[in-house]
Structure formats: structure tokens, C-alpha cells
Coordinates of C-alpha atoms and ligand atoms in Angstrom, one line a residue:
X1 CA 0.0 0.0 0.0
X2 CA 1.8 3.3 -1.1
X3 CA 1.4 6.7 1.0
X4 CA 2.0 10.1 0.2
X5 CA 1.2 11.5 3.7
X6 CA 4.2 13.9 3.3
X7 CA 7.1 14.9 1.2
X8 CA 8.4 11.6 1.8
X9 CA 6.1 8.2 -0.2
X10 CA 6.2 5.2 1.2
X11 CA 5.0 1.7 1.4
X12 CA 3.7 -0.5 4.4
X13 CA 4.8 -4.1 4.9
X14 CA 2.8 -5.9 7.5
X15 CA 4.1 -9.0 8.4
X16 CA 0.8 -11.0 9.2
X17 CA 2.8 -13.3 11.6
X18 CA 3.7 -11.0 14.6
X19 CA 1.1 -8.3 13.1
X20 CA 4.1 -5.2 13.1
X21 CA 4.1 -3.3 10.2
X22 CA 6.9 -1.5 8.7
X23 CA 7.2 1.8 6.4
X24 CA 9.3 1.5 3.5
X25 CA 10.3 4.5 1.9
X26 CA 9.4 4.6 -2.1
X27 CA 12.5 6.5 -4.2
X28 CA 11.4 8.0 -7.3
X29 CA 13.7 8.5 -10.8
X30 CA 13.4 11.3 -13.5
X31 CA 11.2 8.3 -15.6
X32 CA 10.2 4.9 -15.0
X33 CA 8.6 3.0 -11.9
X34 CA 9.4 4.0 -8.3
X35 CA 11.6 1.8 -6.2
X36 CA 10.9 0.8 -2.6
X37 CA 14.0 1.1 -0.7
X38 CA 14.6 -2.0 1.1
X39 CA 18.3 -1.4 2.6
X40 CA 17.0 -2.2 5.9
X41 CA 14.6 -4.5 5.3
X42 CA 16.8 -7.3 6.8
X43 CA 17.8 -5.8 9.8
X44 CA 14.1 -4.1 10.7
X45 CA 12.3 -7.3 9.7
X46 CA 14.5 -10.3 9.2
X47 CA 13.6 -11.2 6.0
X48 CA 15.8 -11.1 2.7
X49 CA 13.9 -10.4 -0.9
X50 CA 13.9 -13.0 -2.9
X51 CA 14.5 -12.4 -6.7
X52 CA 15.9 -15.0 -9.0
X53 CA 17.5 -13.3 -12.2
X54 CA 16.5 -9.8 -10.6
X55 CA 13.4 -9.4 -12.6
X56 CA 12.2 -7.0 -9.9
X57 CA 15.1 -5.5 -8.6
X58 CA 17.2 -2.4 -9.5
X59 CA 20.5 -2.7 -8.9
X60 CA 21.9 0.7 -8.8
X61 CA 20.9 4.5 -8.9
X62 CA 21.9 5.2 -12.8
X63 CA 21.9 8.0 -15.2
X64 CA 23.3 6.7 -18.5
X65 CA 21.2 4.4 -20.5
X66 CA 17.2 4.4 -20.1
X67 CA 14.7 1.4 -21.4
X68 CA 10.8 1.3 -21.0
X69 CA 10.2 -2.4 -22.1
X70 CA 6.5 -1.8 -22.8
X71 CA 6.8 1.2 -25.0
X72 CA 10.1 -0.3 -27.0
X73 CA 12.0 3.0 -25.9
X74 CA 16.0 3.2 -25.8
X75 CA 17.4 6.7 -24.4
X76 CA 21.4 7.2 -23.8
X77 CA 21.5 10.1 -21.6
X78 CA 18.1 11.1 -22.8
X79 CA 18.6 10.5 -26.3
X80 CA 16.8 8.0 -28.4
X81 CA 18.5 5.2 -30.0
X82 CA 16.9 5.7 -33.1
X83 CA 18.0 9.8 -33.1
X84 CA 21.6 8.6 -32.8
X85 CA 21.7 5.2 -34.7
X86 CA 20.4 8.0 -37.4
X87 CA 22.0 11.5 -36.9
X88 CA 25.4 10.4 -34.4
X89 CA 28.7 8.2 -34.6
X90 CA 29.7 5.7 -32.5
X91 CA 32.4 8.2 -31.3
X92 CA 29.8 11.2 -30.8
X93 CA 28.0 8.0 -28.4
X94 CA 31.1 6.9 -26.6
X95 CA 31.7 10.8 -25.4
X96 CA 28.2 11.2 -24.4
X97 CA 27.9 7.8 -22.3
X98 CA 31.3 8.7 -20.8
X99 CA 30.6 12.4 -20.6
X100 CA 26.5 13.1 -20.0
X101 CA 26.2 15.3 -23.1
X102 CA 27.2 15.1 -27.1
X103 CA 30.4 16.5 -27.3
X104 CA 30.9 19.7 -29.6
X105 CA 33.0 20.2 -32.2
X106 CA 36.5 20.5 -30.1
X107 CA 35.4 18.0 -28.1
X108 CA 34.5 15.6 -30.5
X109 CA 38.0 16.4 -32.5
X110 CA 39.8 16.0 -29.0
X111 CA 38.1 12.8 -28.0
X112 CA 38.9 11.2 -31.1
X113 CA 42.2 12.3 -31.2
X114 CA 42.8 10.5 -28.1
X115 CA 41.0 7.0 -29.0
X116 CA 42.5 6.9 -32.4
X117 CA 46.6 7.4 -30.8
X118 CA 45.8 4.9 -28.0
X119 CA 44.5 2.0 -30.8
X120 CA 48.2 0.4 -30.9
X121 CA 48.7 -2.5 -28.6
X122 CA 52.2 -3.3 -26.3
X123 CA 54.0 -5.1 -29.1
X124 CA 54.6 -7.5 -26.7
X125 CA 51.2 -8.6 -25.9
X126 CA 51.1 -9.9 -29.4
X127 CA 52.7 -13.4 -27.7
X128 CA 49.6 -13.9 -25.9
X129 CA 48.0 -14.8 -29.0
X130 CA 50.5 -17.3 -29.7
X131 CA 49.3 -19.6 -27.2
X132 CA 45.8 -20.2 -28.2
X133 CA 45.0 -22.8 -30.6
X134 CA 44.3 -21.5 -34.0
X135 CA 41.2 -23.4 -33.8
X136 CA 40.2 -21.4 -30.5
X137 CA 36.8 -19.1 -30.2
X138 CA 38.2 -15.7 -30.8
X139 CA 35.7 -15.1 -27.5
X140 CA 38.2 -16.8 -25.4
X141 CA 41.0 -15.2 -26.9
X142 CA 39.1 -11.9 -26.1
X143 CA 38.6 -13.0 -22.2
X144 CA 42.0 -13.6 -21.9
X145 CA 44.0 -10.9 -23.9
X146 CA 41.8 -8.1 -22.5
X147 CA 41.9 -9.1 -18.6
X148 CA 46.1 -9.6 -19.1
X149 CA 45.8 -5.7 -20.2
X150 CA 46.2 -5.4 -16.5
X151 CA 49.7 -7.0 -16.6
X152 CA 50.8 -4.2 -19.3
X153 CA 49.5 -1.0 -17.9
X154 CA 50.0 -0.8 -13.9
X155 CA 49.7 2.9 -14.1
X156 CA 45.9 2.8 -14.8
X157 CA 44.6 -0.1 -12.4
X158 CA 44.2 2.2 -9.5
X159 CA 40.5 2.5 -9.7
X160 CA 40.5 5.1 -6.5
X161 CA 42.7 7.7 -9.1
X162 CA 40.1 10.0 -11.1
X163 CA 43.0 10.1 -14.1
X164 CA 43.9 6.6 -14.1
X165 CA 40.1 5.3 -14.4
X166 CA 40.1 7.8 -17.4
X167 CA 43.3 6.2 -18.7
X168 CA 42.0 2.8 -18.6
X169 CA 38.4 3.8 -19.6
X170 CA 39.9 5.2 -23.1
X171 CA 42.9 2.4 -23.4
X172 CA 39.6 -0.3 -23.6
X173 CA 37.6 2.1 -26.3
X174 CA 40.6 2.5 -28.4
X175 CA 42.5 -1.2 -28.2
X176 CA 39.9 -3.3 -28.4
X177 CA 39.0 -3.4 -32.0
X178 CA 42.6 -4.1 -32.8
X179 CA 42.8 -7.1 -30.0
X180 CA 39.4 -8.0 -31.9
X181 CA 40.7 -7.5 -35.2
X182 CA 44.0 -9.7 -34.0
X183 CA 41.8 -12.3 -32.9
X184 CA 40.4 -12.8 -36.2
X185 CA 43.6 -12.4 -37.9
X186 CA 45.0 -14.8 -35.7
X187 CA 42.4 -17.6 -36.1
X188 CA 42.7 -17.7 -39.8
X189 CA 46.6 -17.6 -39.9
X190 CA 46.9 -13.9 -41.6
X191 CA 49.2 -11.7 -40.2
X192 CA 48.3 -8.9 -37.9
X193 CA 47.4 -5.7 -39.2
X194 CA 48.2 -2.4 -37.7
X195 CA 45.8 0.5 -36.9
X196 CA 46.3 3.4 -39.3
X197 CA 45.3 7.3 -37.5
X198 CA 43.8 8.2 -40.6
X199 CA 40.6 6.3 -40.9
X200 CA 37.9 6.7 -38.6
X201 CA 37.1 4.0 -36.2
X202 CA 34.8 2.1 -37.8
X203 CA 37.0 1.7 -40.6
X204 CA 40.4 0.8 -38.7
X205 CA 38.6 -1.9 -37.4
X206 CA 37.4 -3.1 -40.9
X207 CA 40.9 -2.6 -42.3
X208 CA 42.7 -4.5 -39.2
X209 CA 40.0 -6.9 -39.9
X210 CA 39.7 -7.6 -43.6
X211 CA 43.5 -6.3 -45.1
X212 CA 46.2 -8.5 -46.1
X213 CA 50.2 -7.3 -46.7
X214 CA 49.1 -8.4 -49.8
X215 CA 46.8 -5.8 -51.0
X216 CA 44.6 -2.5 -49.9
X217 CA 40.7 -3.8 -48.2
X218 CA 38.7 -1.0 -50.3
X219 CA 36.7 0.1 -47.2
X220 CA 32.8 0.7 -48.7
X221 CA 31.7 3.6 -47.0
X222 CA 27.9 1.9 -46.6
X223 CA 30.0 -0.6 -45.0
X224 CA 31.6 1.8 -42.9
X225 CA 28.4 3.4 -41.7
X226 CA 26.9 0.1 -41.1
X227 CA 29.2 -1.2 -38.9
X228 CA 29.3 2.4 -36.8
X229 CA 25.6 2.6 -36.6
X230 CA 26.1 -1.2 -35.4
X231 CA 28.6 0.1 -32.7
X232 CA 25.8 2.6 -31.8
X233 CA 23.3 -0.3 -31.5
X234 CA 25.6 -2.3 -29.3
X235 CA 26.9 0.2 -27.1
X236 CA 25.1 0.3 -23.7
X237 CA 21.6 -1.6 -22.7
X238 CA 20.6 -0.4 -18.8
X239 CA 21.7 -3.2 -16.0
X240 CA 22.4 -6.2 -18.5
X241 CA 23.9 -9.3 -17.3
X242 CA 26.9 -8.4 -18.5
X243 CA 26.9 -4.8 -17.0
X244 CA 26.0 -6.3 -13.8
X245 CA 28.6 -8.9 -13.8
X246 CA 30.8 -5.8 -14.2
X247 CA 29.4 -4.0 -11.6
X248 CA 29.8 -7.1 -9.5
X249 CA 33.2 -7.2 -10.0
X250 CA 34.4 -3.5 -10.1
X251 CA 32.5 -3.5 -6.1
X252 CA 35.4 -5.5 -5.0
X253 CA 37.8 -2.8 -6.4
X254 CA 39.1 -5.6 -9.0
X255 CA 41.1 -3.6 -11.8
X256 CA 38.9 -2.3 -15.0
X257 CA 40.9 -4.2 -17.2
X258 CA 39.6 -7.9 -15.2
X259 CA 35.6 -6.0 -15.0
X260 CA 36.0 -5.6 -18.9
X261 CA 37.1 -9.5 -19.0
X262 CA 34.3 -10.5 -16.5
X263 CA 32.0 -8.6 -18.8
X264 CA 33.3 -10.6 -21.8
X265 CA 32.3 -13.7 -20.1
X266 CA 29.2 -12.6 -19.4
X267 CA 28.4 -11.8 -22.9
X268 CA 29.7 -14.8 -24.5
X269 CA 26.7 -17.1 -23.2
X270 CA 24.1 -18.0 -25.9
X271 CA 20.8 -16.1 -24.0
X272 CA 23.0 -12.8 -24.0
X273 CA 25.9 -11.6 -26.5
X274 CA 25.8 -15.3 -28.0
X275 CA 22.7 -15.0 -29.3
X276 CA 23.2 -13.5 -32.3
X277 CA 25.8 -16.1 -33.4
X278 CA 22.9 -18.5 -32.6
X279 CA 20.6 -17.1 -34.1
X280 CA 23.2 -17.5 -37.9
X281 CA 23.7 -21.1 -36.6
X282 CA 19.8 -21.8 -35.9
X283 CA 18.7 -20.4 -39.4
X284 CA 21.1 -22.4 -41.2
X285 CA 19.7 -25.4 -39.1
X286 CA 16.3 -24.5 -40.3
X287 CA 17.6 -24.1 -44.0
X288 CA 14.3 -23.6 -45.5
X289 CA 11.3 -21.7 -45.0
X290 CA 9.2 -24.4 -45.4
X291 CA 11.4 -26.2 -42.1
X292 CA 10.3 -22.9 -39.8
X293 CA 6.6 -24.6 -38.3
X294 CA 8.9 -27.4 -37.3
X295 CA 11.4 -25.3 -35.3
X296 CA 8.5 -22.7 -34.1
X297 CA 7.2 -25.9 -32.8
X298 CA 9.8 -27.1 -31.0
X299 CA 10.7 -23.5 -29.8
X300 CA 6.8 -23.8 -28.1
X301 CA 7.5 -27.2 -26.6
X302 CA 8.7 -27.3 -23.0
X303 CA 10.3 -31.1 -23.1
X304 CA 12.8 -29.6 -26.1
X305 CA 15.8 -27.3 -25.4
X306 CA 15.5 -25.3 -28.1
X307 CA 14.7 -21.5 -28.0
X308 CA 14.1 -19.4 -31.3
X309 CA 17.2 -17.5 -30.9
X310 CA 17.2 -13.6 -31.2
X311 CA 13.8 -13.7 -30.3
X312 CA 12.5 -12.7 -26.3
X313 CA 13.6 -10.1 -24.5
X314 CA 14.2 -10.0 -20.2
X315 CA 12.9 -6.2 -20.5
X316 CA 11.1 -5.5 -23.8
X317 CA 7.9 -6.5 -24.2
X318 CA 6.9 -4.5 -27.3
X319 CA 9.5 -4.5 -29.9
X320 CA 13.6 -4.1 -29.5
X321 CA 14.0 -0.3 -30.7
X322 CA 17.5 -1.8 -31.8
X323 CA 16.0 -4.6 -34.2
X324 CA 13.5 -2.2 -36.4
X325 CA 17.3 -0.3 -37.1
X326 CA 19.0 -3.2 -37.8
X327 CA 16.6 -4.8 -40.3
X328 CA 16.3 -1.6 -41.9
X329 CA 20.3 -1.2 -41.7
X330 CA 20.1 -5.6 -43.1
X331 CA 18.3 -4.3 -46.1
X332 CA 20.8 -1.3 -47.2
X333 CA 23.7 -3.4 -46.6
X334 CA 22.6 -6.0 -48.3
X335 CA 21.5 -4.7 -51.3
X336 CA 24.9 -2.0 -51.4
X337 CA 26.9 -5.5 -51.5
X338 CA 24.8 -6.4 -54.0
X339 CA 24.4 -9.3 -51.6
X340 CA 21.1 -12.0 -51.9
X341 CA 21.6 -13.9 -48.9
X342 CA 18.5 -16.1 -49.2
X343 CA 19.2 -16.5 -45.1
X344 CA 17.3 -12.7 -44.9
X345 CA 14.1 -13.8 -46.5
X346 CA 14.6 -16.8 -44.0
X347 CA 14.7 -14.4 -41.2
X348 CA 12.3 -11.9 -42.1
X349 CA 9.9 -15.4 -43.0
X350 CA 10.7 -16.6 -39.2
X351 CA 9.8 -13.2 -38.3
X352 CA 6.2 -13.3 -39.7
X353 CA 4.9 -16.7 -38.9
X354 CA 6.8 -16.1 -35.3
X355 CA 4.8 -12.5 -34.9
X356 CA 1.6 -14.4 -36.2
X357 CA 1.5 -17.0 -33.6
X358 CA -0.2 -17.3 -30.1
X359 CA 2.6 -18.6 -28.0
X360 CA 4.4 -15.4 -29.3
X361 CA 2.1 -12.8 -29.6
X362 CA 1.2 -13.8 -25.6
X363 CA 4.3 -14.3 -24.3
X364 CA 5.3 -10.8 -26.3
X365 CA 8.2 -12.6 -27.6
X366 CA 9.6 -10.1 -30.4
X367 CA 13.3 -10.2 -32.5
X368 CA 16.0 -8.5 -30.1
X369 CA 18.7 -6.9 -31.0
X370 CA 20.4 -10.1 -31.8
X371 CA 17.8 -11.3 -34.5
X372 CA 18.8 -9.3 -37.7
X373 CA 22.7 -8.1 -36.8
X374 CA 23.9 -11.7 -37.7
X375 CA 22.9 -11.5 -41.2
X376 CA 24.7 -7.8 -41.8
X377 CA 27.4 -8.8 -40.1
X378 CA 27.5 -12.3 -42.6
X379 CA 27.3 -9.7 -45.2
X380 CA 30.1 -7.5 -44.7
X381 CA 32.3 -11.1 -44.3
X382 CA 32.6 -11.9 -40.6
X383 CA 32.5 -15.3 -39.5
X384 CA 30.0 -16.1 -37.1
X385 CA 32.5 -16.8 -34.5
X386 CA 33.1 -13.1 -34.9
X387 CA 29.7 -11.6 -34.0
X388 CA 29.9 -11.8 -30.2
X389 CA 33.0 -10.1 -29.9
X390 CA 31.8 -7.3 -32.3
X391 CA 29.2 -7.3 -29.4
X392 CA 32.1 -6.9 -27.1
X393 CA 33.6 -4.5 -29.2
X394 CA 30.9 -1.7 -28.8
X395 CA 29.9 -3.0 -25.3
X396 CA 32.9 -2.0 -24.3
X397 CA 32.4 1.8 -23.5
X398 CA 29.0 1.0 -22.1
X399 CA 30.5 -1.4 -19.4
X400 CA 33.0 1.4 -18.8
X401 CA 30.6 4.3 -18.4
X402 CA 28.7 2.1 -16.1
X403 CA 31.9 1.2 -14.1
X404 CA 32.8 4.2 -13.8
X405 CA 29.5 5.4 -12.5
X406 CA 29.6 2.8 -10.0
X407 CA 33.6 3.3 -8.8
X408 CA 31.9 7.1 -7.7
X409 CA 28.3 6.3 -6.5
X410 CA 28.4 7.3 -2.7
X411 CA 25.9 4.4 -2.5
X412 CA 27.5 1.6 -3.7
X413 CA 29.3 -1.0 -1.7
X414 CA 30.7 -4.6 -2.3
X415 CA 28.0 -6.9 -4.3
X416 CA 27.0 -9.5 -2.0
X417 CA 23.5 -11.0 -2.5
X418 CA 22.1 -13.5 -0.1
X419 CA 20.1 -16.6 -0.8
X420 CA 16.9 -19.0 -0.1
X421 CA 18.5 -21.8 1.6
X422 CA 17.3 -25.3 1.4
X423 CA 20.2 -27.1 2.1
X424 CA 21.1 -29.4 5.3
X425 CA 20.6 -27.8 9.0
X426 CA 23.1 -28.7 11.2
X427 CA 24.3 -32.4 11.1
X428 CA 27.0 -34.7 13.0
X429 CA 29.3 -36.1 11.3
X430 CA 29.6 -39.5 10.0
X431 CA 33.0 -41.7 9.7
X432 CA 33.3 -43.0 6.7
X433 CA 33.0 -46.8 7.7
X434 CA 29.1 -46.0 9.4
X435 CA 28.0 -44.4 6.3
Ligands
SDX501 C1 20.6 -9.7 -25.3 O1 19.3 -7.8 -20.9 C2 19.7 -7.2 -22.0 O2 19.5 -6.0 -22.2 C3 20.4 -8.0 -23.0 C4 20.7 -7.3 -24.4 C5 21.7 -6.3 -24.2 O3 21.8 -5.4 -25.1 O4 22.5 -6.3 -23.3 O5 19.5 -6.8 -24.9 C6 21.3 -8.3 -25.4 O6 21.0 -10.5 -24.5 C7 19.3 -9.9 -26.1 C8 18.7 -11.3 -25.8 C9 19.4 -12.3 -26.7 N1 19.0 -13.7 -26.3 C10 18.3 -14.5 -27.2 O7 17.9 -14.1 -28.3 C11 18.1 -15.9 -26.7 C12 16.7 -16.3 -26.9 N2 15.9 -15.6 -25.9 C13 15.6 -16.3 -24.6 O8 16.7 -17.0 -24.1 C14 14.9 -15.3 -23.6 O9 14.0 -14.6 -24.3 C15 15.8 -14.3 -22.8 C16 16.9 -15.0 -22.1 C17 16.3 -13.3 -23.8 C18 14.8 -13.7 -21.8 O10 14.4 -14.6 -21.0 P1 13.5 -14.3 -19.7 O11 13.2 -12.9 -19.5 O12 14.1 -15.0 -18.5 O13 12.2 -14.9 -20.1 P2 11.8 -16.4 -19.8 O14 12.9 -17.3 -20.1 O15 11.2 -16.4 -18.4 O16 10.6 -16.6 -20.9 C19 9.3 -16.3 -20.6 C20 8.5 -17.3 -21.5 C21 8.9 -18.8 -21.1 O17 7.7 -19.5 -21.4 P3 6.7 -19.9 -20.2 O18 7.5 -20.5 -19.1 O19 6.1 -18.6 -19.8 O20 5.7 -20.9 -20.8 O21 8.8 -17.1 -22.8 C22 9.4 -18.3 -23.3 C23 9.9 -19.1 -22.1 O22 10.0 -20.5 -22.4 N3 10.6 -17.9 -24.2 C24 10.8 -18.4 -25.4 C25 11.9 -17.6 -25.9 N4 12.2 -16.7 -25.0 C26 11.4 -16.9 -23.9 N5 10.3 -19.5 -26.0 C27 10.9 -19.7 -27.3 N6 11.9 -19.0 -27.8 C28 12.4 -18.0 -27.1 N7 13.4 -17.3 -27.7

């Protein structure tokens, strides 16, 4: 029951058992639902919340990224996803996720200034690389180059020290398209290529990416803006399981260097950052449109496993304002390629007989951000392999802005949930011989 007897709203738990009751203050946002404070719930009352996957928990006081599941809105700092994917660059985002505002012109030049002459790697973390198998996920090459970052640079691990959390925070924005770009070079035998200051970042990454000694990569300048409004797409998504696994770690004081690698992990599972390599790998499993009512139904039957990848959402429940950009950006791409890749009409088939059925429509089970980035990404020639760490990629400066917003949030402390136990009471033990 919520009261609004003075300045102050609260809500009043009554604990039926002894018959107290106990006012909880409610805190209210600049948008979205209020939150009832429940800091001392445990030591007024006793009880812990209980909240499996935090579906009805916020985390953290935040002022960066903004999502209102039902309407299908996306705001960075206020802005909407769609304004920037359209009008801003992935650099213009970075500044304003980092910063609180779009940067102006000086600002902008500065900023990239800085990002683009930080993009080289220590020459020798290149031997890192030499110990994975060739064969290995470029994901685990990502987990492990980017948390030994911290053995490189000591003089930005002090996450206490204003100027080295702004040294690290830009070493991670500018390096890790070219530990990215390495990881793909590396896992096809090609040697690795080195940033050049001249392009824009966007298109150093293509050209680390897709050059050879051999010849000049002709960097399309569709492709260009594809893969920065992709970036812009990717960049920052509220309290994510990655962002929180972030925030997790970065409460111990762990260096930002091991957060970023934690956040890697995070993202590398199939219902996250995986997904939109799954979702490439499940429409090549279903292979032909007229396959899709066999996979929709074993997507709707509990006893099977398998989910319809890049489809569902933990917060939307209307569409992902990400996916109408991408399908529109999956068209452009596509057809500036001069690419048919019969795996679209597949997709955008999926999409319809998905949309049109009840278990869907009910369960508000729309694409995701994951559903159409696959196919652009297939487009412009990344292997599948690839498409999680381009997740990583632009990730990257959301999970700093949000560590950096927890290092200096008066209210944070060390994450330490507690739990529901069932487990054994208290029992004596037994020698092995009586057991
Ligand atoms: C990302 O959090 C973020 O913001 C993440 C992200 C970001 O930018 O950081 O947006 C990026 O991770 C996007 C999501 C990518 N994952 C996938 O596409 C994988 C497929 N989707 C599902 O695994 C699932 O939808 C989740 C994990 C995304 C969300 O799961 P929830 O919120 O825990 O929902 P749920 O599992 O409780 O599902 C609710 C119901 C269940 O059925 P019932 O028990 O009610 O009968 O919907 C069903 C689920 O079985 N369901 C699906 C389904 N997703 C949910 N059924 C078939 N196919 C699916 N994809």
C-alpha cells in the first residue's frame, strides 16, 4: 500500500505473523517506476527479498542508459537510440555515455584524437595470441588478452585515481577493436594488421580486420556506416547481465581491465551476446522456410531445449528499438553489396509466422537486437564466430561508463547477494565406515 502523507512516499509491509508493520520509503527517478528502498529490510524485519534473475530489482541509482520495455524506448542520456543510430557516430555515443552530453566540435576532435593514438597494442602482448589454438573461439582469446591488459598497464589499475580510471576507460575504447581484429587475424593464420590514424574508427577496425600485406581492403563507405551505426546499436543496454557482472566485480575494487574481461564472459553465453551467433547457426539449421513450423514448434514445446534465438527479450515486451534499425540497416547493406543472402528472406519469413502465432504474440516474444545483426554482419564477411566479440567490441564503452558510474556512486558497496537456503541444517558427522 503506497502513502503520500508527506514529502516523503512510502510503502507499508505488514508481516501478518507478529502483526508489526513497517514503512518503507518509495524513491522516485526522473522516468520509469518508483523503487521501494529495502536497505533495511533485513535488519528491521529479518527477511531477505527473494529475486531469482532480478526481474524486480534495480540494482543501482543510474543516469546513462534508459529502457521502458512496454513502449520499446532506448534513451542514452536522454537520447533516443533511433535519433543517434540516425544522426550520431559511434564516437559522438562513446563521449556522451562517458561524458552526460554530445560532445561539440572541439570536443568531438579531441576525443577522437585521443581514442584513435591509444588503438596500438604493447607489441609484446602480441605473444599472448601465440598460445591459443588456432582453432580457439576468438571469445576466449578476447577473455584472456583483454583481462592480461592489467599486466601491461599498472599505471591505470588504480580504480581510486580520477586520471587513471580515465586512462584505462579510453585504453579499452581505443585497443579493443585491434585485440578483436588480432583475434580474427590470428584464427585464420593472416598476419596482424596495424591500426592506421587516418581512418575513422569504424573503418580501422574493418581494415585491421579484412587487409592483407598483400593488397589494400577498399573500405565501402555503406560498410563503414553500417558497422558504426552497429557500434551505436551495441553500445550500452541499462543493467544487462553483462553490465552487472561488471558492476559485480568492479564492487570488489578488482582492476577495470579484469571488470571488462568478466563482462566478456558474461556476454559470451548464448541467452545474451551469444545469441546473435545462434541465431546464424539456428537459421542455417532451419535451412528452408518451409522447415520454420517445425522449429517454431519445437521452440513452443517445454520437453525440447531449443529456444528461437534472437527472439524474447528480459525487459522488452513490445519490440527491440534496436531490431526495427537493424533490419532496416540488413536491407541497405545487403542490397549496397549487391548481396542475396536467401538466409534474410529466411529471417524476415521466421519473423512473420513467429509475430503471427499465439505462443508469441502472448508471451510478447519479439526479434532482439540479436535477430537481424547476424545476417549484416555475414554480409560484410565476418565469421560467425566473430559476431559476439563485435558485441564486445561496442559493449565495451557501455561497461565502462557504467563502471565508472559505480567506482563514484556514494551508494555503492561490495556486491554480495544472499540466498533462499534449502540445504542441510546442522548435522553430525559420520566416519566414513558407518556411512
Ligand atoms: C541480449 O538484458 C539485456 O538488455 C540483453 C541485451 C543487451 O543489449 O545487453 O539486450 C542483449 O541478450 C538480447 C537477448 C538475446 N538472447 C536471445 O535471443 C536468446 C533467446 N531468448 C531467450 O533465451 C529469452 O527470451 C531471454 C533470455 C532473452 C529472456 O528470458 P527471460 O526474460 O528470462 O524470459 P523467460 O525465459 O522467463 O521466458 C518467458 C517465457 C517462457 O515460457 P513460459 O515458461 O512462460 O511458458 O517465454 C518463453 C519461455 O519459455 N521464451 C521463449 C523464448 N524466450 C522466452 N520461447 C521460445 N523461444 C524464445 N526465444
Amino acid at each position: 500500500m503506497s502513502q503520500d502523507t508527506s514529502d516523503k512516499k512510502f510503502v507499508t509491509l505488514t508481516d501478518h505473523a507478529t502483526g508489526k508493520s513497517y514503512d518503507l520509503p518509495v524513491l522516485s527517478g526522473t522516468v520509469g517506476p518508483d523503487v521501494i528502498d529495502i536497505r533495511r529490510l533485513y535488519a528491521d524485519t529479518g527477511y531477505f527479498t527473494y529475486d531469482p534473475g532480478f526481474t524486480s530489482t534495480g540494482s543501482c541509482d543510474s543516469a546513462i542508459t534508459y529502457i521502458d520495455g512496454d513502449e520499446g524506448v532506448l534513451l542514452h542520456r536522454g537520447y533516443s537510440i533511433e535519433d543517434l543510430a540516425e544522426n550520431s557516430s559511434f564516437m559522438e555515443v562513446c563521449y556522451l555515455l562517458l561524458n552526460g552530453e554530445l560532445p561539440n566540435a572541439d570536443q568531438k576532435k579531441e576525443f577522437e584524437h585521443t581514442v584513435t593514438y591509444h588503438s596500438m597494442l604493447h607489441e609484446q602482448m602480441m605473444n599472448f595470441y601465440r598460445g591459443f589454438r588456432r582453432d580457439a573461439h576468438p571469445m576466449a582469446i578476447m577473455v584472456g588478452v583483454v583481462g592480461a591488459l592489467s599486466s601491461f598497464y599498472h599505471d591505470s589499475t588504480d580504480v581510486n585515481d580520477p586520471h587513471q580510471r580515465m586512462v584505462a576507460s579510453y585504453r579499452m575504447i581505443a585497443k579493443m577493436p585491434t585485440i578483436a581484429a588480432m583475434a580474427y587475424k590470428y584464427s585464420i593464420g593472416q598476419p596482424f594488421v596495424y591500426p592506421k590514424n587516418e581512418l575513422s574508427y569504424a573503418a580501422n577496425f574493418l581494415n585491421m580486420t579484412f587487409s592483407v600485406p598483400a593488397e589494400e581492403y577498399k573500405i565501402s563507405p555503406a560498410v563503414e556506416r553500417a558497422m558504426d551505426r552497429i557500434f551505436i546499436l551495441h553500445a550500452d543496454h541499462e543493467q544487462n547481465a553483462s553490465t552487472s557482472t561488471v558492476r559485480i566485480a568492479g564492487s570488489s575494487g578488482a582492476n577495470p581491465f579484469a571488470c571488462i574481461a568478466a563482462g566478456i564472459s558474461s556476454l559470451w553465453g548464448p541467452a545474451h551476446g551469444g545469441a546473435n551467433e545462434a541465431v546464424l547457426n539456428m537459421l542455417n539449421q532451419i535451412g528452408h522456410k518451409d522447415n520454420i513450423p517445425e522449429f517454431i514448434a519445437r521452440a513452443k514445446d517445454k520437453n525440447d531445449p531449443f529456444r528461437l534465438m534472437g527472439f524474447g527479450h528480459r525487459v522488452y515486451k513490445n519490440t527491440d528499438p534496436r531490431a526495427g534499425v537493424l533490419k532496416q540497416s540488413c536491407h541497405e547493406v545487403l542490397e549496397e553489396l549487391g548481396v542475396d543472402d536467401p538466409l534474410l528472406e529466411l529471417a524476415m519469413e521466421l519473423e512473420k509466422i513467429a509475430l503471427e502465432d499465439e505462443y508469441f504474440v502472448q508471451r510478447k516474444l519479439f526479434p532482439n537486437v540479436d535477430f537481424y545483426s547476424g545476417i549484416i554482419l555475414k554480409a560484410i564477411g565476418f565469421p560467425t564466430s566473430m559476431f559476439t566479440v563485435l558485441f564486445a567490441l561496442a559493449r565495451t564503452v557501455g561497461w565502462v561508463a557504467q563502471w565508472n558510474e559505480m567506482i563514484t556512486d556514494p551508494n555503492q558497496k561490495i556486491g554480495r547477494p544472499r540466498q533462499l537456503f534449502k540445504g542441510h541444517d546442522r548435522r553430525a558427522f559420520v566416519e566414513c565406515k558407518d556411512r
